[in-house]
Short mmCIF file of C-alpha atoms in Angstrom, two decimals:
data_model
loop_
_atom_site.label_atom_id
_atom_site.label_comp_id
_atom_site.label_asym_id
_atom_site.label_seq_id
_atom_site.Cartn_x
_atom_site.Cartn_y
_atom_site.Cartn_z
CA LYS B 1 -57.80 9.31 -30.67
CA GLU B 2 -59.32 6.14 -31.90
CA SER B 3 -58.95 2.35 -30.54
CA GLN B 4 -56.17 0.39 -31.93
CA ALA B 5 -57.06 -2.23 -30.00
CA ASN B 6 -60.62 -2.60 -28.05
CA LEU B 7 -62.75 -5.73 -27.69
CA HIS B 8 -64.34 -5.89 -31.23
CA THR B 9 -60.65 -5.12 -33.16
CA GLN B 10 -59.32 -7.97 -31.09
CA MET B 11 -61.86 -9.77 -32.60
CA ALA B 12 -62.15 -8.73 -36.52
CA GLY B 13 -58.54 -9.06 -36.20
CA ASN B 14 -59.20 -13.01 -34.76
CA VAL B 15 -56.68 -12.20 -31.64
CA ARG B 16 -58.15 -14.17 -28.90
CA VAL B 17 -55.15 -13.82 -26.47
CA PHE B 18 -54.08 -10.42 -25.44
CA ASN B 19 -52.06 -8.64 -22.43
CA ILE B 20 -54.02 -5.68 -20.70
CA SER B 21 -52.23 -3.10 -19.71
CA LEU B 22 -52.93 -0.89 -16.94
CA TYR B 23 -51.63 2.36 -17.09
CA PRO B 24 -52.42 5.66 -15.18
CA ILE B 25 -50.94 8.22 -17.08
CA GLU B 26 -47.06 9.86 -15.50
CA ARG B 27 -47.97 13.59 -15.00
CA GLY B 28 -44.68 14.19 -16.56
CA PHE B 29 -47.51 14.55 -19.56
CA LEU B 30 -49.17 16.94 -17.92
CA VAL B 31 -46.26 19.74 -17.54
CA LEU B 32 -45.04 20.93 -21.00
CA ARG B 33 -42.01 22.84 -21.17
CA ASN B 34 -41.38 24.97 -23.67
CA VAL B 35 -44.70 26.53 -24.53
CA PRO B 36 -45.58 29.61 -22.34
CA GLN B 37 -49.21 29.70 -21.16
CA ILE B 38 -49.08 33.14 -21.10
CA LEU B 39 -48.46 33.42 -24.91
CA ILE B 40 -50.89 30.96 -26.23
CA GLY B 41 -53.18 31.07 -23.43
CA LYS B 42 -54.70 27.79 -21.08
CA ASN B 43 -56.89 26.53 -23.54
CA ARG B 44 -54.65 25.93 -26.41
CA ILE B 45 -52.46 24.37 -23.58
CA ASN B 46 -54.90 22.08 -22.40
CA VAL B 47 -55.90 20.86 -26.86
CA MET B 48 -52.29 19.90 -26.82
CA HIS B 49 -52.02 17.63 -23.70
CA GLU B 50 -55.23 15.91 -25.64
CA VAL B 51 -53.40 15.40 -28.73
CA ILE B 52 -50.23 13.96 -26.46
CA THR B 53 -51.99 11.85 -24.42
CA GLY B 54 -55.24 10.94 -26.29
CA PHE B 55 -57.30 12.04 -22.96
CA ASP B 56 -60.21 14.79 -22.93
CA ALA B 57 -60.62 17.93 -21.16
CA ASP B 58 -62.39 16.41 -18.37
CA ARG B 59 -60.28 13.96 -18.00
CA LEU B 60 -57.11 15.76 -17.73
CA LYS B 61 -58.87 18.31 -15.55
CA HIS B 62 -59.33 15.80 -13.17
CA LEU B 63 -55.67 13.79 -13.17
CA LYS B 64 -54.37 17.43 -12.44
CA LYS B 65 -55.83 17.33 -9.23
CA HIS B 66 -55.68 13.78 -8.46
CA LYS B 67 -52.34 12.34 -7.89
CA ASP B 68 -52.79 9.03 -6.23
CA TYR B 69 -51.03 6.71 -8.84
CA PHE B 70 -51.78 3.69 -7.08
CA GLN B 71 -55.76 4.47 -6.13
CA GLU B 72 -55.64 5.50 -10.28
CA LEU B 73 -54.45 1.78 -10.85
CA GLN B 74 -56.94 0.13 -8.59
CA ASP B 75 -59.68 2.04 -10.48
CA GLU B 76 -58.27 0.61 -13.73
CA TYR B 77 -57.86 -2.51 -12.71
CA ARG B 78 -61.80 -2.79 -10.96
CA TYR B 79 -63.21 -1.43 -14.30
CA VAL B 80 -61.63 -4.18 -16.52
CA HIS B 81 -62.35 -6.97 -14.26
CA GLN B 82 -66.00 -5.81 -14.26
CA SER B 83 -65.60 -5.70 -17.99
CA GLN B 84 -65.66 -9.69 -17.81
CA GLY B 85 -69.00 -11.33 -19.33
CA LYS B 86 -70.88 -11.10 -22.36
CA SER B 87 -71.26 -8.07 -25.07
CA PRO B 88 -74.33 -6.47 -25.09
CA ASP B 89 -75.22 -8.40 -28.23
CA GLY B 90 -74.29 -11.48 -26.82
CA LYS B 91 -72.12 -12.46 -29.57
CA LEU B 92 -68.77 -12.11 -27.72
CA LYS B 93 -67.21 -13.25 -24.25
CA PHE B 94 -64.24 -11.42 -22.07
CA VAL B 95 -62.45 -13.40 -19.64
CA LEU B 96 -59.17 -12.78 -17.52
CA VAL B 97 -57.10 -15.46 -16.82
CA ASN B 98 -54.26 -16.36 -14.23
CA SER B 99 -52.55 -19.57 -15.83
CA TYR B 100 -51.90 -21.23 -19.06
CA LYS B 101 -54.20 -23.99 -17.82
CA GLU B 102 -57.01 -21.09 -17.85
CA LEU B 103 -55.70 -19.78 -21.60
CA GLU B 104 -56.16 -23.30 -23.14
CA GLU B 105 -59.53 -23.61 -21.17
CA GLN B 106 -60.80 -20.72 -22.98
CA LEU B 107 -59.41 -21.38 -25.88
CA GLU B 108 -61.48 -23.79 -26.13
CA LYS B 109 -64.79 -21.72 -26.21
CA ASP B 110 -65.79 -19.93 -29.10
CA ASN B 111 -66.34 -16.51 -29.70
CA THR B 112 -63.80 -15.70 -26.13
CA LEU B 113 -61.50 -13.39 -26.00
CA ILE B 114 -59.02 -13.82 -23.10
CA GLY B 115 -57.04 -11.07 -21.10
CA ILE B 116 -54.08 -11.35 -19.50
CA MET B 117 -53.30 -8.72 -16.86
CA SER B 118 -50.32 -6.61 -17.21
CA ILE B 119 -48.82 -3.05 -15.57
CA GLU B 120 -47.06 -0.49 -17.87
CA GLY B 121 -44.70 1.45 -15.17
CA GLY B 122 -43.77 1.05 -11.97
CA HIS B 123 -44.90 4.31 -10.59
CA VAL B 124 -48.02 3.26 -10.44
CA LEU B 125 -46.65 1.67 -6.75
CA GLY B 126 -45.57 4.69 -4.96
CA ALA B 127 -42.04 5.83 -5.48
CA ALA B 128 -43.32 8.58 -7.62
CA ASP B 129 -46.45 10.22 -5.53
CA ASP B 130 -45.82 13.47 -4.04
CA LYS B 131 -46.57 11.96 -0.78
CA ALA B 132 -43.10 9.65 -1.13
CA GLU B 133 -40.77 12.76 -1.01
CA LYS B 134 -41.91 13.31 2.87
CA MET B 135 -41.93 9.67 3.94
CA THR B 136 -38.68 8.24 5.66
CA ALA B 137 -36.68 5.20 3.34
CA ASP B 138 -38.15 2.86 6.08
CA GLU B 139 -42.18 4.35 5.69
CA LEU B 140 -41.75 4.19 1.96
CA THR B 141 -40.35 0.89 1.83
CA ALA B 142 -43.30 -0.58 3.88
CA LEU B 143 -45.97 1.33 1.28
CA LEU B 144 -44.19 0.02 -1.76
CA THR B 145 -44.37 -3.64 0.00
CA GLU B 146 -48.16 -3.20 1.44
CA ASN B 147 -49.22 -1.89 -2.32
CA ILE B 148 -47.49 -5.14 -4.05
CA GLN B 149 -48.88 -7.36 -1.92
CA THR B 150 -52.05 -5.18 -2.77
CA ILE B 151 -51.81 -6.54 -6.18
CA LYS B 152 -50.73 -9.72 -5.93
CA ASN B 153 -53.89 -10.53 -4.00
CA TRP B 154 -56.15 -8.84 -6.73
CA GLU B 155 -58.02 -12.06 -8.15
CA ASN B 156 -56.43 -11.56 -11.56
CA PRO B 157 -53.01 -10.07 -10.41
CA PRO B 158 -50.46 -8.95 -13.31
CA PHE B 159 -48.45 -11.45 -14.91
CA THR B 160 -45.76 -8.51 -15.63
CA ILE B 161 -44.98 -5.37 -14.79
CA ASN B 162 -42.64 -2.38 -16.59
CA LEU B 163 -40.39 -1.10 -13.66
CA GLY B 164 -39.46 2.13 -15.44
CA HIS B 165 -41.39 4.01 -18.26
CA HIS B 166 -41.04 7.75 -19.79
CA PHE B 167 -40.42 9.48 -16.73
CA TRP B 168 -38.46 9.41 -13.36
CA ASN B 169 -40.37 6.93 -11.02
CA GLY B 170 -37.51 6.79 -8.21
CA LEU B 171 -37.23 3.15 -9.00
CA CYS B 172 -34.81 3.31 -11.72
CA GLY B 173 -33.66 5.15 -14.76
CA HIS B 174 -35.38 5.50 -18.46
CA ALA B 175 -34.52 5.33 -21.75
CA SER B 176 -35.24 8.20 -24.29
CA SER B 177 -38.44 7.24 -25.50
CA PHE B 178 -39.45 10.69 -27.60
CA LYS B 179 -38.67 11.62 -30.41
CA PRO B 180 -39.67 15.46 -32.10
CA PRO B 181 -41.71 16.96 -31.43
CA ILE B 182 -43.07 15.51 -28.42
CA ASN B 183 -39.39 15.33 -26.49
CA SER B 184 -39.40 19.12 -27.04
CA ALA B 185 -43.03 19.51 -24.88
CA VAL B 186 -42.26 16.82 -22.04
CA ASN B 187 -39.41 16.98 -20.07
CA GLN B 188 -37.77 13.22 -19.27
CA ASN B 189 -34.32 14.70 -18.10
CA LYS B 190 -34.68 13.52 -14.32
CA GLY B 191 -33.47 10.59 -13.69
CA LYS B 192 -33.14 9.48 -17.36
CA ASP B 193 -29.96 6.74 -18.01
CA ARG B 194 -29.46 5.94 -14.07
CA GLY B 195 -29.38 2.92 -12.77
CA ILE B 196 -31.89 0.90 -10.14
CA THR B 197 -32.30 2.43 -6.56
CA ALA B 198 -32.20 0.54 -3.03
CA HIS B 199 -36.43 1.66 -3.48
CA GLY B 200 -36.15 -0.39 -6.96
CA TRP B 201 -34.20 -3.62 -6.15
CA HIS B 202 -36.72 -3.84 -2.69
CA VAL B 203 -39.35 -3.54 -5.56
CA LEU B 204 -38.03 -5.98 -7.90
CA ARG B 205 -37.60 -8.85 -4.74
CA GLU B 206 -40.98 -8.49 -3.89
CA LEU B 207 -42.39 -8.38 -7.45
CA LEU B 208 -39.87 -11.44 -8.58
CA GLY B 209 -40.42 -13.30 -4.94
CA THR B 210 -43.03 -16.05 -4.18
CA HIS B 211 -42.88 -15.61 -0.58
CA ASN B 212 -46.01 -13.45 -1.09
CA GLY B 213 -47.91 -14.60 -4.10
CA LYS B 214 -47.37 -15.35 -7.09
CA ARG B 215 -44.06 -14.03 -9.66
CA VAL B 216 -44.60 -10.90 -11.62
CA ILE B 217 -41.96 -11.17 -14.11
CA ILE B 218 -40.28 -7.60 -15.00
CA ASP B 219 -40.92 -6.68 -18.49
CA THR B 220 -37.65 -4.25 -19.00
CA LYS B 221 -38.89 -2.06 -22.02
CA HIS B 222 -38.37 1.70 -21.01
CA MET B 223 -35.43 0.81 -18.65
CA SER B 224 -32.17 2.88 -19.20
CA ILE B 225 -29.47 0.85 -20.61
CA GLN B 226 -27.69 0.80 -16.97
CA SER B 227 -30.77 -0.55 -14.97
CA ARG B 228 -31.10 -3.35 -17.67
CA LYS B 229 -26.96 -4.00 -17.52
CA GLU B 230 -27.82 -3.96 -13.35
CA TYR B 231 -31.10 -6.41 -13.83
CA TYR B 232 -29.52 -8.26 -16.34
CA HIS B 233 -27.05 -9.63 -13.97
CA PHE B 234 -29.56 -9.94 -11.00
CA VAL B 235 -31.55 -12.35 -13.53
CA GLU B 236 -28.26 -14.07 -14.55
CA MET B 237 -27.14 -15.16 -10.64
CA HIS B 238 -30.45 -15.92 -9.74
CA ASN B 239 -30.83 -18.03 -12.44
CA TYR B 240 -27.42 -19.95 -12.08
CA ILE B 241 -28.23 -20.65 -8.32
CA ASN B 242 -31.45 -21.59 -9.18
CA PRO B 243 -31.90 -23.71 -12.17
CA LYS B 244 -35.05 -24.94 -11.87
CA ASP B 245 -37.01 -21.97 -10.67
CA THR B 246 -35.41 -19.09 -13.52
CA ILE B 247 -36.52 -15.95 -14.27
CA PRO B 248 -37.47 -15.11 -18.12
CA ILE B 249 -36.09 -11.83 -19.58
CA ILE B 250 -38.88 -10.02 -21.43
CA CYS B 251 -39.22 -7.03 -23.49
CA SER B 252 -42.76 -6.46 -24.44
CA HIS B 253 -42.63 -4.09 -27.32
CA GLY B 254 -39.89 -2.79 -28.94
CA GLY B 255 -37.39 -3.18 -31.73
CA ALA B 256 -33.36 -3.93 -32.42
CA ASN B 257 -31.08 -1.27 -32.74
CA GLY B 258 -28.54 -2.97 -34.90
CA PHE B 259 -25.76 -1.83 -32.27
CA ALA B 260 -23.23 -5.00 -31.31
CA THR B 261 -23.14 -4.11 -27.41
CA MET B 262 -25.03 -1.99 -24.90
CA ASP B 263 -22.11 0.27 -24.64
CA SER B 264 -22.24 1.02 -27.88
CA SER B 265 -25.90 1.96 -27.71
CA ILE B 266 -25.12 4.94 -25.66
CA LYS B 267 -21.54 5.64 -26.91
CA ASP B 268 -23.35 8.99 -28.50
CA ASN B 269 -26.40 10.80 -27.35
CA ASP B 270 -30.19 9.42 -28.01
CA ILE B 271 -31.00 12.55 -30.48
CA ALA B 272 -32.69 12.78 -33.87
CA ALA B 273 -29.65 12.49 -35.96
CA LYS B 274 -28.31 9.65 -33.63
CA ALA B 275 -32.08 8.03 -35.56
CA ARG B 276 -31.83 9.57 -38.77
CA PRO B 277 -29.72 7.89 -41.30
CA HIS B 278 -29.99 4.15 -40.65
CA ARG B 279 -32.15 1.35 -41.44
CA LEU B 280 -33.13 0.21 -37.54
CA TYR B 281 -33.76 2.79 -35.12
CA LYS B 282 -30.93 3.39 -32.90
CA TRP B 283 -31.53 4.66 -30.29
CA SER B 284 -30.74 2.95 -26.58
CA ILE B 285 -34.75 1.65 -25.99
CA ASN B 286 -34.36 -0.73 -28.56
CA LEU B 287 -32.00 -3.68 -27.98
CA SER B 288 -28.64 -4.41 -28.96
CA ASN B 289 -27.36 -8.07 -30.15
CA GLU B 290 -25.60 -8.31 -26.63
CA GLU B 291 -29.10 -7.76 -25.17
CA ILE B 292 -30.78 -9.59 -27.47
CA GLN B 293 -28.30 -13.09 -26.32
CA ILE B 294 -28.72 -12.26 -22.68
CA ILE B 295 -32.74 -12.51 -23.40
CA HIS B 296 -32.68 -15.62 -25.43
CA LYS B 297 -30.62 -17.16 -22.68
CA SER B 298 -32.92 -16.66 -20.03
CA LYS B 299 -35.34 -17.94 -22.28
CA GLY B 300 -36.97 -14.88 -22.99
CA LEU B 301 -39.27 -13.12 -24.75
CA ILE B 302 -39.37 -9.66 -27.52
CA GLY B 303 -42.50 -8.43 -28.81
CA LEU B 304 -42.05 -6.36 -32.05
CA MET B 305 -43.95 -3.20 -32.10
CA MET B 306 -46.15 -1.93 -34.81
CA ASP B 307 -44.79 1.39 -34.17
CA ARG B 308 -43.45 2.42 -37.33
CA GLY B 309 -40.79 4.88 -35.71
CA MET B 310 -39.28 2.41 -33.57
CA LEU B 311 -38.98 0.16 -35.96
CA GLY B 312 -36.98 1.80 -38.55
CA GLY B 313 -34.12 4.95 -38.75
CA LEU B 314 -36.18 8.41 -39.52
CA ASP B 315 -35.03 8.71 -43.14
CA THR B 316 -36.28 5.34 -43.90
CA ILE B 317 -39.63 5.30 -42.45
CA ALA B 318 -39.45 8.92 -44.31
CA LYS B 319 -39.17 7.37 -47.78
CA ILE B 320 -41.77 4.93 -47.13
CA VAL B 321 -44.23 7.34 -45.61
CA GLU B 322 -44.22 9.02 -49.12
CA LEU B 323 -44.94 5.92 -51.01
CA THR B 324 -48.43 6.13 -52.68
CA ASP B 325 -48.49 3.02 -54.34
CA GLU B 326 -50.51 1.36 -51.17
CA GLN B 327 -49.08 -2.53 -52.27
CA LYS B 328 -45.24 -1.25 -53.22
CA LYS B 329 -45.65 0.62 -48.94
CA ARG B 330 -47.44 -2.49 -47.53
CA LYS B 331 -43.99 -4.49 -48.80
CA GLU B 332 -41.71 -1.40 -47.55
CA TYR B 333 -43.01 -1.81 -43.68
CA CYS B 334 -43.19 -6.18 -43.79
CA LYS B 335 -39.44 -5.75 -44.64
CA ILE B 336 -38.83 -2.92 -41.96
CA PHE B 337 -40.63 -5.39 -39.52
CA LEU B 338 -39.03 -8.43 -40.78
CA ASP B 339 -35.11 -6.58 -40.39
CA ASN B 340 -36.08 -6.49 -36.49
CA ALA B 341 -36.90 -9.82 -36.30
CA LEU B 342 -34.21 -10.80 -38.56
CA GLN B 343 -31.46 -8.67 -36.40
CA ILE B 344 -32.60 -10.94 -33.73
CA VAL B 345 -32.00 -14.24 -35.38
CA LYS B 346 -28.83 -12.68 -36.55
CA ALA B 347 -27.52 -11.71 -32.75
CA VAL B 348 -28.55 -15.36 -31.55
CA GLY B 349 -26.58 -16.87 -34.36
CA ASP B 350 -28.69 -19.95 -35.08
CA LYS B 351 -32.29 -21.57 -35.50
CA THR B 352 -33.32 -21.13 -32.08
CA GLY B 353 -33.14 -17.21 -32.36
CA TRP B 354 -36.94 -17.90 -34.01
CA ASP B 355 -37.66 -18.47 -30.81
CA VAL B 356 -37.48 -14.80 -29.53
CA PRO B 357 -39.36 -12.59 -31.65
CA ALA B 358 -43.20 -12.67 -30.48
CA MET B 359 -45.72 -9.60 -31.51
CA GLY B 360 -45.82 -7.00 -28.99
CA SER B 361 -48.10 -3.91 -30.93
CA ASP B 362 -48.08 -1.40 -28.29
CA PHE B 363 -51.28 -0.38 -29.91
CA ASP B 364 -53.51 2.26 -28.00
CA GLY B 365 -49.98 3.32 -26.68
CA THR B 366 -48.60 6.49 -28.01
CA ILE B 367 -47.27 4.75 -31.05
CA THR B 368 -47.20 6.19 -35.00
CA HIS B 369 -48.89 3.20 -36.42
CA MET B 370 -47.23 1.72 -40.23
CA GLU B 371 -50.35 3.32 -42.13
CA PRO B 372 -51.77 -0.18 -44.04
CA TYR B 373 -52.35 -1.68 -40.08
CA GLU B 374 -53.85 1.18 -38.19
CA SER B 375 -55.31 -1.43 -35.45
CA SER B 376 -55.79 -5.26 -34.36
CA ALA B 377 -58.22 -5.83 -37.03
CA LYS B 378 -55.66 -5.60 -39.88
CA PHE B 379 -53.59 -8.15 -38.33
CA PRO B 380 -54.93 -11.17 -40.63
CA GLN B 381 -53.66 -8.79 -43.40
CA PHE B 382 -50.40 -7.90 -41.98
CA GLN B 383 -49.65 -11.89 -41.54
CA GLN B 384 -50.69 -12.70 -44.83
CA ASP B 385 -48.83 -9.52 -46.30
CA LEU B 386 -45.23 -10.48 -44.35
CA ILE B 387 -45.58 -14.65 -45.92
CA ASN B 388 -46.71 -13.47 -49.02
CA PHE B 389 -43.51 -11.00 -48.79
CA LEU B 390 -40.94 -13.73 -47.82
CA GLU B 391 -42.52 -16.46 -50.21
CA GLU B 392 -41.64 -13.65 -53.42
CA THR B 393 -38.45 -12.45 -52.03
CA GLU B 394 -37.32 -15.38 -49.98
CA TYR B 395 -35.58 -11.93 -48.33
CA ASN B 396 -32.40 -13.01 -46.42
CA LYS B 397 -33.70 -16.38 -46.78
CA GLU B 398 -30.23 -17.79 -45.17
CA LEU B 399 -31.26 -16.71 -41.81
CA TRP B 400 -34.68 -18.87 -42.22
CA HIS B 401 -32.61 -21.85 -40.82
CA GLY B 402 -35.37 -24.11 -42.40
CA TYR B 403 -38.31 -22.57 -41.37
CA THR B 404 -40.79 -21.63 -44.34
CA PRO B 405 -42.34 -18.17 -44.53
CA LYS B 406 -45.64 -19.48 -42.85
CA GLN B 407 -43.74 -21.31 -39.83
CA ILE B 408 -41.74 -18.02 -39.07
CA ILE B 409 -44.50 -15.65 -39.13
CA GLU B 410 -46.65 -18.11 -36.88
CA LYS B 411 -43.69 -18.11 -34.40
CA ILE B 412 -44.14 -14.20 -34.12
CA PHE B 413 -47.84 -13.98 -34.33
CA TYR B 414 -48.82 -16.33 -31.75
CA LYS B 415 -46.82 -19.63 -31.26
CA ASN B 416 -43.46 -17.90 -29.34
CA ALA B 417 -45.93 -16.19 -26.90
CA MET B 418 -47.91 -19.52 -26.48
CA ALA B 419 -44.85 -21.01 -25.95
CA PHE B 420 -43.62 -18.76 -23.30
CA TYR B 421 -46.58 -18.85 -21.16
CA LYS B 422 -46.87 -22.58 -20.94
CA LYS B 423 -43.51 -22.12 -19.17
CA PHE B 424 -44.09 -19.13 -17.40
CA PHE B 425 -47.34 -18.30 -16.92
CA VAL B 426 -48.28 -20.63 -13.91
#
């Protein structure tokens, strides 16, 4: 219930450039299963909703009555857009940018915070609304086309959008994302693990196309393995045919699962037992070596989360949480974070693997943060802790490929993202 990445914590953490995620909350969060209201009462149901979503009761009451995702998206966009300008004390300035050139210009100005617009979840486009079920296929296609055109016409259109998210949205299947106890309270089963639908392919072509405005890059986080497979093939074919107009694959916030292939990622169901005994978090929402290689080939990017639950196995993280020595706890969190980065480098197999990992905190999402690093204000501390850990331990030095600890951590914290923006944020 405390903001982890507001403008003040960003400045305190020396964060100048960041993605702003617009996210009208999915209705799946507001329908709890296995919790009979008659047994625990309406008030306690509302309290559970508040705990799971972070929204207060009045906001939840509004959301339950109003079910137009696209209208909520536009309201969120207007709020962010109108928030540009100087802070009340006049010491800071917040701006949105539409290109790397604009980003560079704003970086020259002191105390200016720079936002890049993004959208988390294709449910906002209309196929997941109740009214979509009453439309013909052609009517829904027309609505999706119109809504995509609207966001491309914004003064600050999104740079990226997640096609999938936590629940079925009529566009693509999603991966299991909730661990106990939340997975027993909300139901992700509908559409889980499916591929991309006909309307999903239409949306992809409209978003990635330049016939209707700037390209909006697809963020693959939360898509099911089947959907990711289909999308990767699409991108591979496009990039082969259009070598001067390639599409990068980006997974904005996640981790590595250590599996060799996508098929091995889903050989066993994503249940707690699968995530428990291993060093890395083994669920299919994280990335296999095969996927890391595909993303690397596309000149893409993988944002590493600050969510401890997505970085390590359940037993591994439980042992770290139990540590009472603060210094040791910080070192263990640095180690598990680096294990994910090193897995990316192992998968790629050479020095260019270090061009792939970036910072994808997911702060202010539904994450369980690493206790010593609870907000973006702690990024300088985390950055220095990581450098110190590598210098002191020379951890997996054979995978550094000649980089110094400082160079490695700078690439993860900002240099890889800036290189990505320079190439694709045009």
